[in-house]
Coordinates of C-alpha atoms in Angstrom, one line a residue:
Chain A
X1401 CA 2.0 20.2 17.3
X1402 CA 3.8 19.4 14.2
X1403 CA 2.2 16.2 13.0
X1404 CA 3.4 16.3 9.5
X1405 CA 7.1 16.7 9.5
X1406 CA 10.3 16.2 11.5
X1407 CA 12.1 18.5 9.1
X1408 CA 14.4 20.9 11.0
X1409 CA 13.1 23.8 8.9
X1410 CA 9.7 23.7 10.7
X1411 CA 11.0 23.4 14.3
X1412 CA 11.0 27.1 15.0
X1413 CA 7.4 27.7 13.9
X1414 CA 5.9 28.1 10.4
X1415 CA 6.6 31.5 8.9
X1416 CA 7.0 33.0 5.5
X1417 CA 10.5 31.4 4.9
X1418 CA 9.2 28.0 5.8
X1419 CA 6.1 28.4 3.5
X1420 CA 8.4 29.5 0.6
X1421 CA 10.7 26.5 1.2
X1422 CA 7.7 24.2 1.2
X1423 CA 6.2 25.7 -2.0
X1424 CA 9.6 25.5 -3.8
X1425 CA 9.9 21.8 -2.7
X1426 CA 6.5 20.8 -3.8
X1427 CA 6.8 22.5 -7.2
X1428 CA 10.3 21.1 -7.7
X1429 CA 9.3 17.6 -6.8
X1430 CA 6.2 17.7 -9.0
X1431 CA 8.1 19.0 -12.0
X1432 CA 10.9 16.5 -11.4
X1433 CA 8.4 13.6 -11.3
X1434 CA 6.6 14.8 -14.5
X1435 CA 9.8 15.2 -16.5
X1436 CA 11.1 11.9 -15.1
X1437 CA 7.9 10.1 -16.3
X1438 CA 8.3 11.7 -19.8
X1439 CA 11.9 10.5 -20.0
X1440 CA 11.1 7.1 -18.5
X1441 CA 8.5 6.3 -21.1
X1442 CA 10.9 7.3 -23.8
X1443 CA 13.7 5.3 -22.1
X1444 CA 11.6 2.2 -21.8
X1445 CA 10.5 2.3 -25.5
X1446 CA 14.0 3.0 -26.7
X1447 CA 15.6 0.3 -24.5
X1448 CA 13.1 -2.3 -25.4
X1449 CA 13.6 -1.4 -29.0
X1450 CA 17.3 -2.0 -28.6
X1451 CA 16.8 -5.3 -26.9
X1452 CA 14.4 -6.4 -29.6
X1453 CA 16.8 -5.2 -32.3
X1454 CA 14.5 -2.4 -33.4
X1455 CA 15.1 1.3 -33.6
X1456 CA 12.3 2.5 -31.3
X1457 CA 11.0 6.1 -31.3
X1458 CA 13.4 8.1 -33.5
X1459 CA 11.6 11.0 -35.1
X1460 CA 10.4 13.5 -32.4
X1461 CA 13.4 15.5 -31.3
X1462 CA 17.0 14.1 -31.0
X1463 CA 16.9 10.3 -30.5
X1464 CA 13.1 10.6 -30.3
X1465 CA 13.3 12.0 -26.8
X1466 CA 10.2 14.2 -27.3
X1467 CA 8.1 11.2 -28.4
X1468 CA 6.2 11.1 -25.1
X1469 CA 5.4 14.8 -25.4
X1470 CA 4.0 14.3 -28.8
X1471 CA 1.9 11.3 -27.6
X1472 CA 0.7 13.4 -24.7
X1473 CA -0.4 16.2 -27.0
X1474 CA -2.1 13.7 -29.3
X1475 CA -4.0 12.1 -26.3
X1476 CA -5.2 15.5 -25.2
X1477 CA -7.0 16.1 -28.5
X1478 CA -8.5 12.7 -28.8
X1479 CA -12.2 12.2 -28.4
X1480 CA -13.2 11.4 -24.8
X1481 CA -15.5 8.4 -24.9
X1482 CA -17.6 7.2 -22.0
X1483 CA -19.3 3.9 -22.6
X1484 CA -23.1 3.8 -22.4
X1485 CA -23.0 0.8 -20.0
X1486 CA -20.6 2.6 -17.6
X1487 CA -21.2 4.0 -14.2
X1488 CA -20.4 7.6 -15.2
X1489 CA -19.4 9.1 -11.8
X1490 CA -17.0 6.2 -10.9
X1491 CA -15.7 6.0 -14.4
X1492 CA -14.6 9.6 -14.2
X1493 CA -13.3 9.3 -10.7
X1494 CA -11.1 6.3 -11.2
X1495 CA -8.1 7.8 -13.1
X1496 CA -7.6 10.4 -10.3
X1497 CA -7.7 7.7 -7.6
X1498 CA -4.9 6.1 -9.6
X1499 CA -2.8 9.2 -10.1
X1500 CA -3.0 10.9 -6.7
X1501 CA -1.4 8.1 -4.6
X1502 CA 1.4 7.9 -7.2
X1503 CA 2.2 11.6 -6.8
X1504 CA 1.9 11.6 -3.0
X1505 CA 4.4 8.8 -2.4
X1506 CA 7.3 10.7 -3.9
X1507 CA 6.9 13.3 -1.1
X1508 CA 8.7 11.1 1.5
X1509 CA 11.7 10.2 -0.7
X1510 CA 14.9 11.9 0.3
X1511 CA 16.4 12.9 -3.1
X1512 CA 19.7 14.3 -1.9
X1513 CA 21.8 15.6 0.9
X1514 CA 25.1 14.5 2.3
X1515 CA 24.5 11.4 4.4
X1516 CA 28.0 10.0 4.1
X1517 CA 29.8 12.6 6.2
X1518 CA 26.9 14.8 7.3
X1519 CA 23.4 14.4 8.6
X1520 CA 21.6 15.0 5.3
X1521 CA 20.5 18.6 5.9
X1522 CA 21.1 21.4 3.4
X1523 CA 20.9 25.1 3.9
X1524 CA 18.3 27.2 2.0
X1525 CA 18.3 30.9 2.7
X1526 CA 19.9 30.2 6.1
X1527 CA 17.3 27.5 7.0
X1528 CA 18.5 24.0 7.5
X1529 CA 16.2 21.6 5.7
X1530 CA 16.0 18.1 4.2
X1531 CA 15.9 17.4 0.5
X1532 CA 12.5 15.8 0.6
X1533 CA 9.0 17.4 0.5
X1534 CA 7.9 16.0 3.9
X1535 CA 9.3 13.7 6.6
X1536 CA 6.3 12.5 8.5
X1537 CA 6.5 10.4 11.7
X1538 CA 4.8 7.5 9.9
X1539 CA 7.2 7.9 6.9
X1540 CA 7.3 4.6 5.2
X1541 CA 3.8 3.6 6.3
X1542 CA 2.5 6.4 4.1
X1543 CA 4.0 4.6 1.2
X1544 CA 2.2 1.4 2.2
X1545 CA -1.1 3.3 2.7
X1546 CA -0.8 5.0 -0.7
X1547 CA 0.1 1.8 -2.5
X1548 CA -3.0 0.2 -1.0
X1549 CA -5.0 3.2 -2.2
X1550 CA -3.7 2.7 -5.7
X1551 CA -5.8 -0.5 -5.8
X1552 CA -9.0 1.5 -5.9
X1553 CA -8.1 3.3 -9.1
X1554 CA -7.5 0.0 -11.0
X1555 CA -10.4 -1.8 -9.4
X1556 CA -13.1 0.9 -9.9
X1557 CA -11.9 1.6 -13.4
X1558 CA -12.5 -2.0 -14.4
X1559 CA -15.8 -2.2 -12.6
X1560 CA -17.2 1.1 -13.8
X1561 CA -16.5 0.4 -17.5
X1562 CA -19.4 -2.0 -17.5
X1563 CA -17.6 -4.4 -19.7
X1564 CA -16.3 -8.0 -19.3
X1565 CA -12.6 -7.7 -19.9
X1566 CA -12.0 -4.6 -17.7
X1567 CA -13.9 -6.3 -14.9
X1568 CA -11.7 -9.4 -15.2
X1569 CA -8.6 -7.3 -15.2
X1570 CA -9.7 -5.4 -12.1
X1571 CA -10.6 -8.5 -10.2
X1572 CA -7.2 -9.9 -10.9
X1573 CA -5.6 -6.6 -9.9
X1574 CA -7.3 -6.4 -6.6
X1575 CA -6.4 -10.0 -5.6
X1576 CA -2.9 -9.6 -6.8
X1577 CA -2.2 -6.2 -5.2
X1578 CA -3.7 -7.2 -1.8
X1579 CA -1.8 -10.5 -1.7
X1580 CA 1.5 -8.9 -2.5
X1581 CA 1.1 -6.1 -0.1
X1582 CA 1.5 -8.6 2.7
X1583 CA 4.9 -9.7 1.4
X1584 CA 5.8 -6.1 0.8
X1585 CA 5.0 -5.1 4.4
X1586 CA 6.8 -8.1 5.9
X1587 CA 10.0 -7.5 4.1
X1588 CA 9.7 -3.8 5.0
X1589 CA 9.5 -4.8 8.7
X1590 CA 13.0 -6.3 8.4
X1591 CA 14.3 -2.8 7.3
X1592 CA 12.4 -1.1 10.1
X1593 CA 13.9 -3.5 12.6
X1594 CA 17.4 -2.5 11.6
X1595 CA 16.5 1.2 11.3
X1596 CA 14.4 1.5 14.4
X1597 CA 12.4 4.3 12.9
X1598 CA 9.6 4.8 10.3
X1599 CA 10.8 8.2 9.0
X1600 CA 12.5 7.9 5.6
X1601 CA 15.1 10.4 6.6
X1602 CA 16.1 8.3 9.7
X1603 CA 16.2 5.1 7.6
X1604 CA 18.6 6.7 5.1
X1605 CA 20.7 8.4 7.9
X1606 CA 21.0 5.0 9.6
X1607 CA 22.5 3.6 6.4
X1608 CA 25.2 6.3 6.1
X1609 CA 28.7 5.2 5.5
X1610 CA 27.7 2.1 3.4
X1611 CA 25.8 0.3 6.1
X1612 CA 23.2 -0.3 3.5
X1613 CA 20.2 -2.4 4.4
X1614 CA 20.9 -4.5 1.3
X1615 CA 23.6 -6.4 3.3
X1616 CA 22.7 -5.3 6.9
X1617 CA 19.4 -7.2 6.7
X1618 CA 20.8 -10.0 4.5
X1619 CA 19.8 -10.0 0.9
X1620 CA 16.5 -11.8 1.5
X1621 CA 14.2 -8.8 2.4
X1622 CA 15.6 -6.9 -0.6
X1623 CA 14.8 -9.7 -3.0
X1624 CA 11.3 -10.2 -1.5
X1625 CA 10.6 -6.5 -1.6
X1626 CA 11.8 -6.2 -5.2
X1627 CA 9.6 -9.1 -6.4
X1628 CA 6.6 -7.9 -4.4
X1629 CA 7.1 -4.4 -5.7
X1630 CA 7.1 -5.6 -9.3
X1631 CA 3.8 -7.4 -8.6
X1632 CA 2.4 -4.4 -6.8
X1633 CA 3.3 -2.2 -9.9
X1634 CA 1.6 -4.7 -12.2
X1635 CA 4.8 -4.7 -14.2
X1636 CA 5.9 -7.7 -16.3
X1637 CA 6.3 -10.6 -15.6
X1638 CA 3.3 -10.0 -13.3
X1639 CA 1.1 -7.9 -15.6
X1640 CA -1.9 -10.2 -15.6
X1641 CA -4.0 -7.1 -15.0
X1642 CA -3.5 -5.9 -18.5
X1643 CA -2.5 -9.1 -20.3
X1644 CA -3.1 -8.1 -23.9
X1645 CA -3.5 -11.6 -25.2
X1646 CA -6.2 -12.4 -22.7
X1647 CA -7.9 -9.2 -21.6
X1648 CA -7.5 -6.7 -24.5
X1649 CA -6.1 -3.8 -22.4
X1650 CA -7.2 -5.0 -19.0
X1651 CA -8.8 -2.5 -16.7
X1652 CA -8.3 0.5 -19.0
X1653 CA -9.7 -1.1 -22.2
X1654 CA -12.7 1.3 -22.3
X1655 CA -10.7 4.4 -21.5
X1656 CA -9.6 6.9 -24.1
X1657 CA -8.1 10.3 -24.5
X1658 CA -6.8 12.1 -21.4
X1659 CA -8.3 9.7 -18.9
X1660 CA -6.2 6.9 -20.5
X1661 CA -3.2 9.2 -20.3
X1662 CA -3.7 9.7 -16.6
X1663 CA -3.6 5.9 -16.0
X1664 CA -0.5 5.7 -18.1
X1665 CA 1.1 8.5 -16.2
X1666 CA 0.2 7.0 -12.9
X1667 CA 1.7 3.6 -14.0
X1668 CA 5.0 5.0 -14.9
X1669 CA 5.0 7.4 -11.9
X1670 CA 4.6 4.4 -9.7
X1671 CA 7.5 2.6 -11.4
X1672 CA 9.7 5.7 -10.6
X1673 CA 8.5 6.2 -7.0
X1674 CA 8.8 2.5 -6.2
X1675 CA 12.4 2.4 -7.6
X1676 CA 13.1 5.5 -5.4
X1677 CA 11.6 3.7 -2.4
X1678 CA 13.8 0.6 -3.0
X1679 CA 16.8 2.9 -3.2
X1680 CA 15.8 4.6 0.0
X1681 CA 15.1 1.5 1.9
X1682 CA 17.9 -0.8 0.8
X1683 CA 20.6 1.1 -1.0
X1684 CA 21.2 4.0 1.4
X1685 CA 19.3 6.6 -0.7
X1686 CA 21.8 9.4 -1.5
X1687 CA 24.6 7.8 0.3
X1688 CA 27.8 7.6 -1.7
X1689 CA 31.4 8.9 -2.0
X1690 CA 31.7 12.7 -1.8
X1691 CA 34.2 13.6 -4.5
X1692 CA 34.4 17.4 -4.0
X1693 CA 34.0 19.0 -0.6
X1694 CA 32.6 22.2 -2.2
X1695 CA 29.2 20.9 -3.2
X1696 CA 28.8 17.9 -0.9
X1697 CA 25.0 17.9 -1.0
X1698 CA 25.0 17.7 -4.8
X1699 CA 26.8 14.3 -4.8
X1700 CA 24.0 12.9 -2.8
X1701 CA 21.5 13.7 -5.6
X1702 CA 23.9 12.4 -8.2
X1703 CA 24.3 9.0 -6.4
X1704 CA 20.5 8.8 -5.8
X1705 CA 19.8 9.4 -9.5
X1706 CA 22.4 6.8 -10.5
X1707 CA 20.9 4.2 -8.2
X1708 CA 17.4 5.1 -9.4
X1709 CA 18.5 4.6 -13.0
X1710 CA 19.8 1.1 -12.2
X1711 CA 16.4 0.0 -11.0
X1712 CA 14.5 1.6 -13.8
X1713 CA 16.8 -0.2 -16.2
X1714 CA 16.1 -3.5 -14.4
X1715 CA 12.4 -3.0 -14.6
X1716 CA 12.6 -2.5 -18.4
X1717 CA 15.0 -5.4 -18.7
X1718 CA 12.6 -7.7 -16.9
X1719 CA 9.8 -6.6 -19.2
X1720 CA 11.9 -7.3 -22.3
X1721 CA 13.2 -10.7 -21.0
X1722 CA 10.7 -12.6 -18.9
X1723 CA 7.4 -14.2 -20.2
X1724 CA 4.2 -13.4 -18.2
X1725 CA 3.5 -15.7 -15.3
X1726 CA 0.3 -17.7 -15.1
X1727 CA -2.2 -16.4 -12.5
X1728 CA -2.1 -19.4 -10.2
X1729 CA 1.7 -19.4 -10.3
X1730 CA 1.6 -15.8 -9.2
X1731 CA -0.7 -16.5 -6.3
X1732 CA 1.3 -19.6 -5.3
X1733 CA 4.5 -17.6 -5.3
X1734 CA 3.0 -14.8 -3.3
X1735 CA 1.3 -16.8 -0.6
X1736 CA 3.5 -20.0 -0.4
X1737 CA 6.9 -18.6 -1.0
X1738 CA 7.3 -14.9 -0.5
X1739 CA 5.2 -14.4 2.6
X1740 CA 6.6 -17.4 4.6
X1741 CA 10.1 -16.5 3.5
X1742 CA 9.9 -12.9 4.6
X1743 CA 8.1 -13.8 7.8
X1744 CA 10.8 -16.4 8.7
X1745 CA 13.6 -14.0 7.9
X1746 CA 12.0 -11.3 10.0
X1747 CA 11.8 -13.7 13.0
X1748 CA 15.5 -14.7 12.4
X1749 CA 16.6 -11.1 12.4
X1750 CA 14.6 -10.4 15.5
X1751 CA 16.2 -13.4 17.3
X1752 CA 19.6 -12.3 16.2
X1753 CA 19.1 -8.8 17.6
X1754 CA 17.6 -10.0 20.9
X1755 CA 20.6 -12.4 21.2
X1756 CA 23.0 -9.6 20.7
X1757 CA 21.2 -7.5 23.4
X1758 CA 21.4 -10.3 25.9
X1759 CA 25.0 -11.3 25.0
X1760 CA 24.1 -14.8 23.8
X1761 CA 26.7 -16.3 21.4
X1762 CA 25.7 -15.6 17.7
X1763 CA 26.4 -19.2 16.6
X1764 CA 24.0 -20.6 19.2
X1765 CA 21.2 -18.1 18.2
X1766 CA 21.7 -18.8 14.5
X1767 CA 21.7 -22.6 15.1
X1768 CA 18.5 -22.6 17.1
X1769 CA 16.7 -20.2 14.7
X1770 CA 17.7 -22.2 11.7
X1771 CA 16.5 -25.4 13.3
X1772 CA 13.2 -23.7 14.3
X1773 CA 12.7 -22.1 10.9
X1774 CA 13.5 -25.3 9.1
X1775 CA 11.0 -27.2 11.2
X1776 CA 8.4 -24.5 10.3
X1777 CA 9.4 -24.7 6.6
X1778 CA 8.9 -28.4 6.6
X1779 CA 5.5 -28.2 8.2
X1780 CA 4.5 -25.6 5.6
X1781 CA 5.8 -27.8 2.8
X1782 CA 3.9 -30.8 4.2
X1783 CA 0.7 -28.6 4.3
X1784 CA 1.1 -27.4 0.8
X1785 CA 1.8 -30.9 -0.5
X1786 CA -1.3 -32.3 1.3
X1787 CA -3.4 -29.5 -0.1
X1788 CA -2.1 -30.2 -3.6
X1789 CA -2.7 -33.9 -3.3
X1790 CA -6.3 -33.3 -2.2
X1791 CA -6.9 -30.9 -5.0
X1792 CA -5.6 -33.3 -7.6
X1793 CA -7.7 -36.1 -6.2
X1794 CA -10.8 -33.9 -6.4
X1795 CA -9.9 -32.8 -9.9
X1796 CA -9.5 -36.4 -11.0
X1797 CA -12.8 -37.2 -9.4
X1798 CA -14.5 -34.3 -11.2
X1799 CA -12.9 -35.2 -14.5
X1800 CA -14.6 -38.6 -14.3
X1801 CA -18.0 -37.0 -13.9
X1802 CA -18.7 -34.5 -16.7
X1803 CA -20.8 -37.1 -18.5
X1804 CA -23.0 -37.4 -15.5
X1805 CA -23.2 -33.6 -15.0
X1806 CA -24.0 -33.0 -18.6
X1807 CA -27.2 -35.1 -18.5
X1808 CA -28.7 -33.0 -15.8
X1809 CA -31.4 -30.7 -17.0
Chain B
X1255 CA -7.5 25.5 13.0
X1256 CA -8.2 22.3 14.8
X1257 CA -11.9 23.2 15.0
X1258 CA -11.9 23.7 11.2
X1259 CA -10.2 20.3 10.6
X1260 CA -12.6 18.6 13.0
X1261 CA -15.6 20.2 11.3
X1262 CA -14.5 19.1 7.8
X1263 CA -13.7 15.6 9.0
X1264 CA -17.0 15.3 10.9
X1265 CA -18.9 16.2 7.8
X1266 CA -17.0 13.6 5.8
X1267 CA -17.3 11.0 8.4
X1268 CA -21.1 11.5 9.0
X1269 CA -21.8 12.0 5.3
X1270 CA -19.9 8.8 4.5
X1271 CA -21.7 6.9 7.2
X1272 CA -25.1 8.1 5.9
X1273 CA -24.0 7.1 2.4
X1274 CA -23.2 3.6 3.5
X1275 CA -26.8 3.2 4.8
X1276 CA -28.6 5.2 2.2
X1277 CA -26.8 4.3 -1.0
X1278 CA -28.8 1.7 -3.0
X1279 CA -25.8 0.6 -4.9
X1280 CA -23.4 -1.7 -2.9
X1281 CA -20.3 -0.2 -4.7
X1282 CA -21.4 3.3 -3.7
X1283 CA -22.0 2.2 -0.1
X1284 CA -18.4 0.7 0.0
X1285 CA -17.0 3.9 -1.4
X1286 CA -18.8 5.9 1.3
X1287 CA -17.3 3.6 3.8
X1288 CA -13.9 4.5 2.5
X1289 CA -14.7 8.2 2.9
X1290 CA -15.7 7.6 6.5
X1291 CA -12.5 5.7 7.2
X1292 CA -10.4 8.5 5.7
X1293 CA -12.2 11.1 7.8
X1294 CA -11.5 9.0 11.0
X1295 CA -7.9 8.7 9.9
X1296 CA -7.5 12.4 9.7
X1297 CA -9.2 12.7 13.1
X1298 CA -6.6 10.3 14.5
X1299 CA -3.9 12.6 13.1
X1300 CA -5.3 15.6 14.9
X1301 CA -5.3 13.6 18.1
X1302 CA -1.5 13.0 17.7
X1303 CA -1.9 9.4 16.7
X1304 CA -0.3 9.2 13.2
X1305 CA 0.5 5.5 13.6
X1306 CA -3.2 4.7 14.1
X1307 CA -4.1 6.9 11.2
X1308 CA -1.7 5.1 8.9
X1309 CA -2.9 1.7 10.1
X1310 CA -6.5 2.7 9.7
X1311 CA -5.8 3.6 6.0
X1312 CA -3.7 0.5 5.3
X1313 CA -5.8 -2.1 7.0
X1314 CA -9.4 -0.8 6.7
X1315 CA -9.4 1.2 3.6
X1316 CA -6.6 -0.7 1.9
X1317 CA -7.5 -4.3 2.6
X1318 CA -10.9 -4.8 4.1
X1319 CA -13.0 -2.5 1.9
X1320 CA -11.0 -3.7 -1.1
X1321 CA -12.1 -7.2 -0.2
X1322 CA -15.7 -6.0 0.1
X1323 CA -15.5 -4.6 -3.4
X1324 CA -13.8 -7.7 -4.6
X1325 CA -16.6 -9.9 -3.4
X1326 CA -19.2 -7.4 -4.8
X1327 CA -17.6 -7.5 -8.2
X1328 CA -16.9 -11.3 -8.2
X1329 CA -20.4 -12.2 -7.2
X1330 CA -22.0 -9.7 -9.5
X1331 CA -24.3 -8.2 -6.9
X1332 CA -23.5 -4.8 -8.1
X1333 CA -27.0 -3.6 -8.9
X1334 CA -29.5 -1.8 -6.8
X1335 CA -31.4 -4.0 -4.4
X1336 CA -35.1 -4.1 -4.4
X1337 CA -35.9 -2.7 -1.0
X1338 CA -39.6 -3.7 -1.0
X1339 CA -39.0 -7.3 -0.2
X1340 CA -38.2 -7.9 3.5
X1341 CA -36.9 -11.3 4.2
X1342 CA -37.1 -11.0 7.9
X1343 CA -40.4 -9.6 9.1
X1344 CA -40.3 -6.5 11.4
X1345 CA -36.5 -6.2 11.3
X1346 CA -36.5 -2.6 10.1
X1347 CA -38.6 -1.1 12.9
X1348 CA -36.5 -3.2 15.3
X1349 CA -33.3 -1.9 13.8
X1350 CA -34.4 1.8 14.1
X1351 CA -35.5 1.2 17.7
X1352 CA -32.2 -0.5 18.7
X1353 CA -30.2 2.1 16.9
X1354 CA -31.9 5.0 18.6
X1355 CA -31.6 3.3 22.0
X1356 CA -27.9 2.6 21.5
X1357 CA -27.3 6.2 20.4
X1358 CA -29.1 7.6 23.5
X1359 CA -27.2 5.2 25.8
X1360 CA -23.9 6.2 24.2
X1361 CA -24.7 9.9 24.5
X1362 CA -25.7 9.4 28.2
X1363 CA -22.5 7.5 28.8
X1364 CA -20.4 10.2 27.1
X1365 CA -22.1 12.9 29.2
X1366 CA -21.5 10.9 32.4
X1367 CA -17.9 10.4 31.5
X1368 CA -17.4 14.0 30.6
X1369 CA -18.9 15.4 33.8
X1370 CA -18.2 12.7 36.3
X1371 CA -15.1 10.8 37.3
X1372 CA -12.6 9.2 34.9
X1373 CA -10.9 12.5 34.4
X1374 CA -8.2 11.6 36.9
X1375 CA -6.0 10.1 34.3
X1376 CA -6.5 6.6 35.5
X1377 CA -4.8 4.3 33.0
X1378 CA -7.6 1.8 32.2
X1379 CA -10.5 4.0 31.3
X1380 CA -9.3 7.6 31.3
X1381 CA -6.8 7.4 28.4
X1382 CA -9.1 8.7 25.6
X1383 CA -10.3 11.5 27.8
X1384 CA -6.8 12.4 28.9
X1385 CA -5.6 12.7 25.3
X1386 CA -8.0 15.5 24.4
X1387 CA -7.0 18.4 26.7
X1388 CA -3.2 18.2 26.3
X1389 CA -2.2 17.8 22.8
X1390 CA 0.8 20.0 22.8
X1391 CA 3.6 17.8 21.7
X1392 CA 2.9 14.6 23.6
X1393 CA -0.2 12.6 24.2
X1394 CA -2.0 11.6 27.3
X1395 CA -0.8 8.0 26.7
X1396 CA 2.9 9.0 26.9
X1397 CA 2.3 11.1 30.0
X1398 CA 0.6 8.2 31.7
X1399 CA 3.4 5.9 30.7
X1400 CA 6.2 8.3 31.4
X1401 CA 6.9 7.4 35.0
X1402 CA 6.5 3.7 34.5
X1403 CA 8.6 3.2 31.4
X1404 CA 12.1 4.0 30.5
X1405 CA 11.3 3.2 26.9
X1406 CA 9.0 6.2 26.4
X1407 CA 11.0 9.3 25.6
X1408 CA 10.8 12.2 28.0
X1409 CA 7.7 14.2 27.5
X1410 CA 9.2 17.7 27.4
X1411 CA 8.5 18.4 23.7
X1412 CA 12.2 18.3 22.7
X1413 CA 12.1 14.8 21.3
X1414 CA 9.4 13.5 19.0
X1415 CA 7.4 10.8 20.8
X1416 CA 7.3 7.5 19.0
X1417 CA 3.6 6.7 18.6
X1418 CA 4.4 3.1 17.7
X1419 CA 6.3 2.6 20.9
X1420 CA 3.3 3.6 22.9
X1421 CA 0.9 1.4 21.0
X1422 CA 3.3 -1.6 21.1
X1423 CA 3.9 -1.1 24.8
X1424 CA 0.2 -1.2 25.5
X1425 CA -0.5 -4.1 23.2
X1426 CA 2.3 -6.3 24.5
X1427 CA 1.9 -5.5 28.2
X1428 CA -1.4 -4.3 29.7
X1429 CA -3.6 -5.6 26.9
X1430 CA -1.6 -8.6 25.8
X1431 CA -4.5 -11.1 26.6
X1432 CA -7.1 -9.1 24.8
X1433 CA -4.7 -8.7 21.8
X1434 CA -3.8 -12.4 21.6
X1435 CA -7.4 -13.5 22.1
X1436 CA -8.5 -11.2 19.3
X1437 CA -5.8 -12.7 17.1
X1438 CA -7.0 -16.2 18.0
X1439 CA -10.6 -15.3 17.3
X1440 CA -9.7 -14.0 13.8
X1441 CA -7.7 -17.2 13.1
X1442 CA -10.6 -19.4 14.2
X1443 CA -12.8 -17.3 11.9
X1444 CA -10.5 -17.8 8.9
X1445 CA -10.2 -21.5 9.5
X1446 CA -13.9 -21.8 9.9
X1447 CA -14.5 -19.9 6.7
X1448 CA -12.1 -22.2 4.8
X1449 CA -13.7 -25.3 6.3
X1450 CA -17.3 -24.1 5.4
X1451 CA -16.2 -23.2 1.9
X1452 CA -14.5 -26.5 1.2
X1453 CA -16.7 -28.9 3.1
X1454 CA -19.5 -29.2 0.5
X1455 CA -17.2 -30.6 -2.1
X1456 CA -16.6 -33.9 -0.3
X1457 CA -20.3 -34.5 0.3
X1458 CA -21.5 -33.7 -3.2
X1459 CA -19.1 -34.1 -6.0
X1460 CA -20.9 -32.2 -8.7
X1461 CA -22.0 -29.3 -6.6
X1462 CA -21.7 -26.3 -9.0
X1463 CA -21.0 -23.8 -6.2
X1464 CA -17.8 -25.4 -5.2
X1465 CA -17.0 -27.2 -8.4
X1466 CA -13.4 -27.1 -9.5
X1467 CA -14.2 -26.3 -13.1
X1468 CA -16.2 -23.0 -13.1
X1469 CA -16.5 -22.9 -16.9
X1470 CA -18.8 -25.9 -16.9
X1471 CA -20.9 -24.7 -14.0
X1472 CA -23.4 -22.5 -15.9
X1473 CA -24.4 -25.3 -18.3
X1474 CA -25.1 -27.6 -15.4
X1475 CA -27.5 -25.2 -13.8

């Protein structure tokens, strides 16, 4: 039983050829990811420099492109400090718990292949295969599972440091990441509804010929997914986890040397893989015009990388532009806006697809769904308003009492 | 191969379970629980249930244990407990006795199931037993459902069987009442927890446990 992959290369059993293909894929994907992280850190620093009217890294290599390499070498040779108050075992474990999920997620991303006119397979040494390390049955659920594992790295790092600021950072991180995972999963469900499969290859294949989920599912799931992904990545404007002005460095305050570098690596790796996941889910992955028939598979990779660059640019752009949100605003947005919105939209899409199956007129289905969802939305708003009013009343009552409270022994 | 995977997973699962009980530190106990959940997820994979494996990791390891750890950190109970004090007299011998009794009963039941009936592939109780022997390319569940459902793909190994489809079919047909009632129970539990956590504020305005201004609370104590 082939639990792990639907890849056509492994259908006829697992021999030497298949093992070689797998090894080449793993090494290529890992190397790509590492180089991409190196370039991404340089890209972010350079771009933010431009946006803030500075030069940015300029000395190491042409345009400072080797700056990250120099920083990495420097971090390797720094002294590795472990705080006396820390829990030594967990303190050493946490960076790896952060890094491993970041690496694993990239395995399910299709990075190339001709999906526009073909089925996305390429031929290596006479074996048809996909341009992705693995295509498991659970596909996109692996991404969700790994992004929920990533919480542990941040959380345990903060706790094991045995220090106040990291602990505050990790408490914020765990609440934020668990909350936004719900919105992430619900907006993902809309994509799965239109794709009818969990496998990333099938999701991309279903979007071939510009039927991208961005407009097939309406723009809403994409918007929710993008916002929730930004929060899941702890990127600005949602980087309360490492808010410098409040928490020093957040969860990694006490880390130094290569352990700190591992956190840094995992963070940027997550940015890249999450952008790749967004491209896969909503923008058709490698789908795009095939300009030369000779190397059709190559164009898939070209379009994939271009789309990836767009999202990486947007993430940097957000960081340079938006001020950090307040923590209660963040939680309000997650629970009271994004989750109801994505849930309502999912129900709407479900009603629409059932209506089409049964042959009901679209206009009637839309009218009834909008009415039902509007009623639900009004109820939700009333509940939120009532809660707010009650909280304000209690706060007002509490504000009148501190004199009383202060006298108590 | 499968035996090797099972052996490794069994060691992880049982080791983690022991760690949950034995570890004096709540955080280590929670981490051992994560190891156990991961081992069980891998066992699900070897039983051709990748969907259950993914859900196990997402829900249990990704959300529930994270909340455990969150509470442990937030309440600051992250230090070793003093095991000498026993708030409820005689609970430890009772726990050992009940545990051993449950284990013996479970083993007896397993032996009875393994040797006796149930192996006839009857849908209600025989499903887990039916999965084990035939794990070629489709599970016992899909075999059981094949004749009754046009939704489940043919079980001849040419087409990958959708695990989710099987789970969804069971959850929304045969076990729809159990599923909905469980959901209702969880909702009631959540509402109850919210009511309990908020109720004290109305009764006692300057209660420091539920006070809206936590930074003044330590001084009031």
